[in-house]
Structure formats: structure tokens, C-alpha cells
PDB file of C-alpha atoms in Angstrom:
ATOM      1  CA  UNK L  20      40.882 -15.934   8.988  1.00  0.00           C
ATOM      2  CA  UNK L  21      39.153 -13.239   6.897  1.00  0.00           C
ATOM      3  CA  UNK L  22      36.926 -15.835   5.255  1.00  0.00           C
ATOM      4  CA  UNK L  23      35.956 -17.279   8.646  1.00  0.00           C
ATOM      5  CA  UNK L  24      35.184 -13.772   9.924  1.00  0.00           C
ATOM      6  CA  UNK L  25      32.954 -12.939   6.946  1.00  0.00           C
ATOM      7  CA  UNK L  26      31.125 -16.267   6.946  1.00  0.00           C
ATOM      8  CA  UNK L  27      30.715 -16.359  10.729  1.00  0.00           C
ATOM      9  CA  UNK L  28      29.341 -12.836  10.939  1.00  0.00           C
ATOM     10  CA  UNK L  29      27.256 -13.256   7.796  1.00  0.00           C
ATOM     11  CA  UNK L  30      25.525 -16.379   9.062  1.00  0.00           C
ATOM     12  CA  UNK L  31      24.984 -15.130  12.602  1.00  0.00           C
ATOM     13  CA  UNK L  32      23.607 -11.642  11.929  1.00  0.00           C
ATOM     14  CA  UNK L  33      20.067 -12.713  10.899  1.00  0.00           C
ATOM     15  CA  UNK L  34      19.459 -14.915  13.975  1.00  0.00           C
ATOM     16  CA  UNK L  35      20.856 -12.128  16.165  1.00  0.00           C
ATOM     17  CA  UNK L  36      18.516  -9.530  14.674  1.00  0.00           C
ATOM     18  CA  UNK L  37      15.528 -11.867  15.052  1.00  0.00           C
ATOM     19  CA  UNK L  38      16.518 -12.675  18.640  1.00  0.00           C
ATOM     20  CA  UNK L  39      16.731  -8.965  19.453  1.00  0.00           C
ATOM     21  CA  UNK L  40      13.272  -8.473  17.949  1.00  0.00           C
ATOM     22  CA  UNK L  41      14.385  -5.684  15.622  1.00  0.00           C
ATOM     23  CA  UNK L  42      12.365  -6.979  12.660  1.00  0.00           C
ATOM     24  CA  UNK L  43       9.376  -8.161  14.659  1.00  0.00           C
ATOM     25  CA  UNK L  44       6.069  -7.299  12.967  1.00  0.00           C
ATOM     26  CA  UNK L  45       2.794  -6.501  14.672  1.00  0.00           C
ATOM     27  CA  UNK L  46       0.386  -9.280  15.493  1.00  0.00           C
ATOM     28  CA  UNK L  47      -1.925  -9.972  12.611  1.00  0.00           C
ATOM     29  CA  UNK L  48       0.457  -8.425  10.075  1.00  0.00           C
ATOM     30  CA  UNK L  49       0.910 -11.657   8.107  1.00  0.00           C
ATOM     31  CA  UNK L  50      -2.870 -12.100   7.834  1.00  0.00           C
ATOM     32  CA  UNK L  51      -3.123  -8.443   6.767  1.00  0.00           C
ATOM     33  CA  UNK L  52      -0.520  -8.962   4.032  1.00  0.00           C
ATOM     34  CA  UNK L  53      -2.292 -12.109   2.816  1.00  0.00           C
ATOM     35  CA  UNK L  54      -5.667 -10.353   2.606  1.00  0.00           C
ATOM     36  CA  UNK L  55      -4.088  -7.389   0.861  1.00  0.00           C
ATOM     37  CA  UNK L  56      -2.324  -9.626  -1.671  1.00  0.00           C
ATOM     38  CA  UNK L  57      -5.525 -11.534  -2.448  1.00  0.00           C
ATOM     39  CA  UNK L  58      -7.553  -8.344  -2.823  1.00  0.00           C
ATOM     40  CA  UNK L  59      -4.995  -6.911  -5.235  1.00  0.00           C
ATOM     41  CA  UNK L  60      -4.975 -10.168  -7.195  1.00  0.00           C
ATOM     42  CA  UNK L  61      -8.729 -10.141  -7.721  1.00  0.00           C
ATOM     43  CA  UNK L  62      -8.962  -6.408  -8.417  1.00  0.00           C
ATOM     44  CA  UNK L  63      -6.215  -6.726 -11.011  1.00  0.00           C
ATOM     45  CA  UNK L  64      -7.957  -9.764 -12.518  1.00  0.00           C
ATOM     46  CA  UNK L  65     -11.208  -7.790 -12.895  1.00  0.00           C
ATOM     47  CA  UNK L  66      -9.325  -4.937 -14.567  1.00  0.00           C
ATOM     48  CA  UNK L  67      -7.637  -7.341 -16.986  1.00  0.00           C
ATOM     49  CA  UNK L  68     -10.901  -9.124 -17.787  1.00  0.00           C
ATOM     50  CA  UNK L  69     -12.470  -5.786 -18.676  1.00  0.00           C
ATOM     51  CA  UNK L  70      -9.498  -4.910 -20.889  1.00  0.00           C
ATOM     52  CA  UNK L  71      -9.677  -8.301 -22.599  1.00  0.00           C
ATOM     53  CA  UNK L  72     -13.424  -7.892 -23.074  1.00  0.00           C
ATOM     54  CA  UNK L  73     -12.838  -4.623 -24.886  1.00  0.00           C
ATOM     55  CA  UNK L  74      -9.682  -5.567 -26.804  1.00  0.00           C
ATOM     56  CA  UNK L  75     -10.741  -9.080 -27.805  1.00  0.00           C
ATOM     57  CA  UNK L  76     -14.426  -8.232 -28.295  1.00  0.00           C
ATOM     58  CA  UNK L  77     -15.559 -10.766 -25.712  1.00  0.00           C
ATOM     59  CA  UNK L  78     -19.227 -10.440 -24.843  1.00  0.00           C
ATOM     60  CA  UNK L  79     -20.620  -9.236 -21.532  1.00  0.00           C
ATOM     61  CA  UNK L  80     -22.393 -12.562 -21.037  1.00  0.00           C
ATOM     62  CA  UNK L  81     -19.051 -14.414 -21.096  1.00  0.00           C
ATOM     63  CA  UNK L  82     -17.225 -12.076 -18.714  1.00  0.00           C
ATOM     64  CA  UNK L  83     -20.028 -11.299 -16.238  1.00  0.00           C
ATOM     65  CA  UNK L  84     -19.985 -14.674 -14.468  1.00  0.00           C
ATOM     66  CA  UNK L  85     -16.265 -14.573 -13.724  1.00  0.00           C
ATOM     67  CA  UNK L  86     -16.317 -10.899 -12.758  1.00  0.00           C
ATOM     68  CA  UNK L  87     -19.261 -11.538 -10.404  1.00  0.00           C
ATOM     69  CA  UNK L  88     -17.348 -14.388  -8.764  1.00  0.00           C
ATOM     70  CA  UNK L  89     -14.272 -12.187  -8.268  1.00  0.00           C
ATOM     71  CA  UNK L  90     -16.368  -9.306  -6.933  1.00  0.00           C
ATOM     72  CA  UNK L  91     -17.987 -11.623  -4.364  1.00  0.00           C
ATOM     73  CA  UNK L  92     -14.547 -12.809  -3.316  1.00  0.00           C
ATOM     74  CA  UNK L  93     -13.406  -9.189  -2.978  1.00  0.00           C
ATOM     75  CA  UNK L  94     -16.425  -8.380  -0.840  1.00  0.00           C
ATOM     76  CA  UNK L  95     -15.578 -11.294   1.438  1.00  0.00           C
ATOM     77  CA  UNK L  96     -11.942 -10.171   1.655  1.00  0.00           C
ATOM     78  CA  UNK L  97     -13.022  -6.650   2.598  1.00  0.00           C
ATOM     79  CA  UNK L  98     -15.186  -8.055   5.391  1.00  0.00           C
ATOM     80  CA  UNK L  99     -12.256 -10.154   6.601  1.00  0.00           C
ATOM     81  CA  UNK L 100     -10.063  -7.031   6.546  1.00  0.00           C
ATOM     82  CA  UNK L 101     -12.623  -5.141   8.644  1.00  0.00           C
ATOM     83  CA  UNK L 102     -12.640  -7.974  11.198  1.00  0.00           C
ATOM     84  CA  UNK L 103      -8.846  -7.963  11.264  1.00  0.00           C
ATOM     85  CA  UNK L 104      -8.848  -4.189  11.839  1.00  0.00           C
ATOM     86  CA  UNK L 105     -11.240  -4.672  14.764  1.00  0.00           C
ATOM     87  CA  UNK L 106      -8.879  -7.224  16.287  1.00  0.00           C
ATOM     88  CA  UNK L 107      -5.739  -5.206  15.507  1.00  0.00           C
ATOM     89  CA  UNK L 108      -6.558  -1.463  15.268  1.00  0.00           C
ATOM     90  CA  UNK L 109      -2.860  -0.653  14.800  1.00  0.00           C
ATOM     91  CA  UNK L 110      -3.031  -2.247  11.337  1.00  0.00           C
ATOM     92  CA  UNK L 111      -5.873   0.068  10.367  1.00  0.00           C
ATOM     93  CA  UNK L 112      -3.896   3.046  11.646  1.00  0.00           C
ATOM     94  CA  UNK L 113      -0.912   1.917   9.604  1.00  0.00           C
ATOM     95  CA  UNK L 114      -3.060   1.707   6.470  1.00  0.00           C
ATOM     96  CA  UNK L 115      -4.537   5.146   7.189  1.00  0.00           C
ATOM     97  CA  UNK L 116      -1.034   6.584   7.530  1.00  0.00           C
ATOM     98  CA  UNK L 117      -0.016   4.996   4.228  1.00  0.00           C
ATOM     99  CA  UNK L 118      -3.054   6.539   2.556  1.00  0.00           C
ATOM    100  CA  UNK L 119      -2.274   9.950   4.045  1.00  0.00           C
ATOM    101  CA  UNK L 120       1.291   9.755   2.705  1.00  0.00           C
ATOM    102  CA  UNK L 121       0.024   8.721  -0.712  1.00  0.00           C
ATOM    103  CA  UNK L 122      -2.372  11.682  -0.751  1.00  0.00           C
ATOM    104  CA  UNK L 123       0.408  14.069   0.291  1.00  0.00           C
ATOM    105  CA  UNK L 124       2.663  12.812  -2.510  1.00  0.00           C
ATOM    106  CA  UNK L 125      -0.216  13.378  -4.952  1.00  0.00           C
ATOM    107  CA  UNK L 126      -0.602  16.915  -3.619  1.00  0.00           C
ATOM    108  CA  UNK L 127       3.115  17.499  -4.114  1.00  0.00           C
ATOM    109  CA  UNK L 128       2.852  16.343  -7.731  1.00  0.00           C
ATOM    110  CA  UNK L 129      -0.181  18.591  -8.282  1.00  0.00           C
ATOM    111  CA  UNK L 130       1.827  21.598  -7.100  1.00  0.00           C
ATOM    112  CA  UNK L 131       4.675  20.589  -9.431  1.00  0.00           C
ATOM    113  CA  UNK L 132       2.259  20.455 -12.394  1.00  0.00           C
ATOM    114  CA  UNK L 133       0.835  23.878 -11.542  1.00  0.00           C
ATOM    115  CA  UNK L 134       4.341  25.296 -11.300  1.00  0.00           C
ATOM    116  CA  UNK L 135       5.467  23.660 -14.545  1.00  0.00           C
ATOM    117  CA  UNK L 136       2.445  25.079 -16.374  1.00  0.00           C
ATOM    118  CA  UNK L 137       3.126  28.586 -14.951  1.00  0.00           C
ATOM    119  CA  UNK L 138      -0.192  28.645 -13.120  1.00  0.00           C
ATOM    120  CA  UNK L 139       1.431  29.400  -9.767  1.00  0.00           C
ATOM    121  CA  UNK L 140       4.662  31.190  -8.847  1.00  0.00           C
ATOM    122  CA  UNK L 141       7.817  29.618  -7.419  1.00  0.00           C
ATOM    123  CA  UNK L 142       7.112  31.363  -4.125  1.00  0.00           C
ATOM    124  CA  UNK L 143       3.664  29.797  -3.754  1.00  0.00           C
ATOM    125  CA  UNK L 144       4.980  26.404  -4.891  1.00  0.00           C
ATOM    126  CA  UNK L 145       7.766  26.478  -2.297  1.00  0.00           C
ATOM    127  CA  UNK L 146       5.282  27.488   0.391  1.00  0.00           C
ATOM    128  CA  UNK L 147       2.932  24.628  -0.509  1.00  0.00           C
ATOM    129  CA  UNK L 148       5.790  22.118  -0.776  1.00  0.00           C
ATOM    130  CA  UNK L 149       6.950  23.138   2.690  1.00  0.00           C
ATOM    131  CA  UNK L 150       3.467  22.576   4.138  1.00  0.00           C
ATOM    132  CA  UNK L 151       3.299  19.146   2.511  1.00  0.00           C
ATOM    133  CA  UNK L 152       6.806  18.217   3.666  1.00  0.00           C
ATOM    134  CA  UNK L 153       6.014  19.277   7.229  1.00  0.00           C
ATOM    135  CA  UNK L 154       2.916  17.079   7.245  1.00  0.00           C
ATOM    136  CA  UNK L 155       4.973  14.134   5.937  1.00  0.00           C
ATOM    137  CA  UNK L 156       7.526  14.666   8.700  1.00  0.00           C
ATOM    138  CA  UNK L 157       4.716  14.726  11.297  1.00  0.00           C
ATOM    139  CA  UNK L 158       3.405  11.417   9.992  1.00  0.00           C
ATOM    140  CA  UNK L 159       6.876   9.847  10.183  1.00  0.00           C
ATOM    141  CA  UNK L 160       7.365  11.077  13.743  1.00  0.00           C
ATOM    142  CA  UNK L 161       4.008   9.633  14.811  1.00  0.00           C
ATOM    143  CA  UNK L 162       5.137   6.178  13.742  1.00  0.00           C
TER     144      UNK L 162
END
């Protein structure tokens, strides 16, 4: 009976959640993820080519053609992303919110470094951390 209960509930929970629409993503989100994944692939490839060029003493002439091809592909992907944002402005807003959070985390780390290096006092650090935390909470509430 216990086994039936576990298996029955385990197999039925995913279809139930999908039917309720709890995990439903915005329109265009899959296309957004695909463009993002491709852009990261090509940017990472360019970075690695430049590292290999330096570490393996590969000439500029050899690497330039491939890097140019990847940069053209990236440019095309960025244009596609802009078109997608025009069709689905909520995706652009989501990306802007992600960037704002990332910047706030960086600010938090900067305050930690200043505190660790005794450049600012604990009082000022706490005050700044509170401002940053409040802004993060505002961003979460807006979503």
C-alpha cells in the first residue's frame, strides 16, 4: 500500500503541476534561452581561442578567420535577441532585473572588501548593506 501511494503520487505530481500551470514560462522564453545559450557558446569560444593563441603561440592570421566568423554569428544573435525583446518586452524586463541583481551583489561584495581592508567602519558597511538589501527586496517584490 505504501509503495502504491509513493509511486502513484510520484508519477502524478508532474502532470498535475503542468495542468495547473504552475511552471508555465512566458511566451518566447524557450527562444530566449536558445539565443542566450548560443551567444554564451560563441563568446566562450572566442575567449578560448584567444587563450590558445597566447598559450600555444598560434598566429593572428590563423585565429582571425574563426574569430571573425564567431563575432558575425554573435552579432546576428544579438539582433535576433533585440527582435525577440520587441515581441516579448517582459523578457527584456526580466533580463534587466537579473542585471540589476547582479550589480547589487557586486556592490555588496565591494562593501565587504572595503570593510575587510579597514577602509570603512562597520557602521557604514551595515548601512550600505541595508540599502543594497532593501533594493534587492524591492526587485523581488516587483516580480
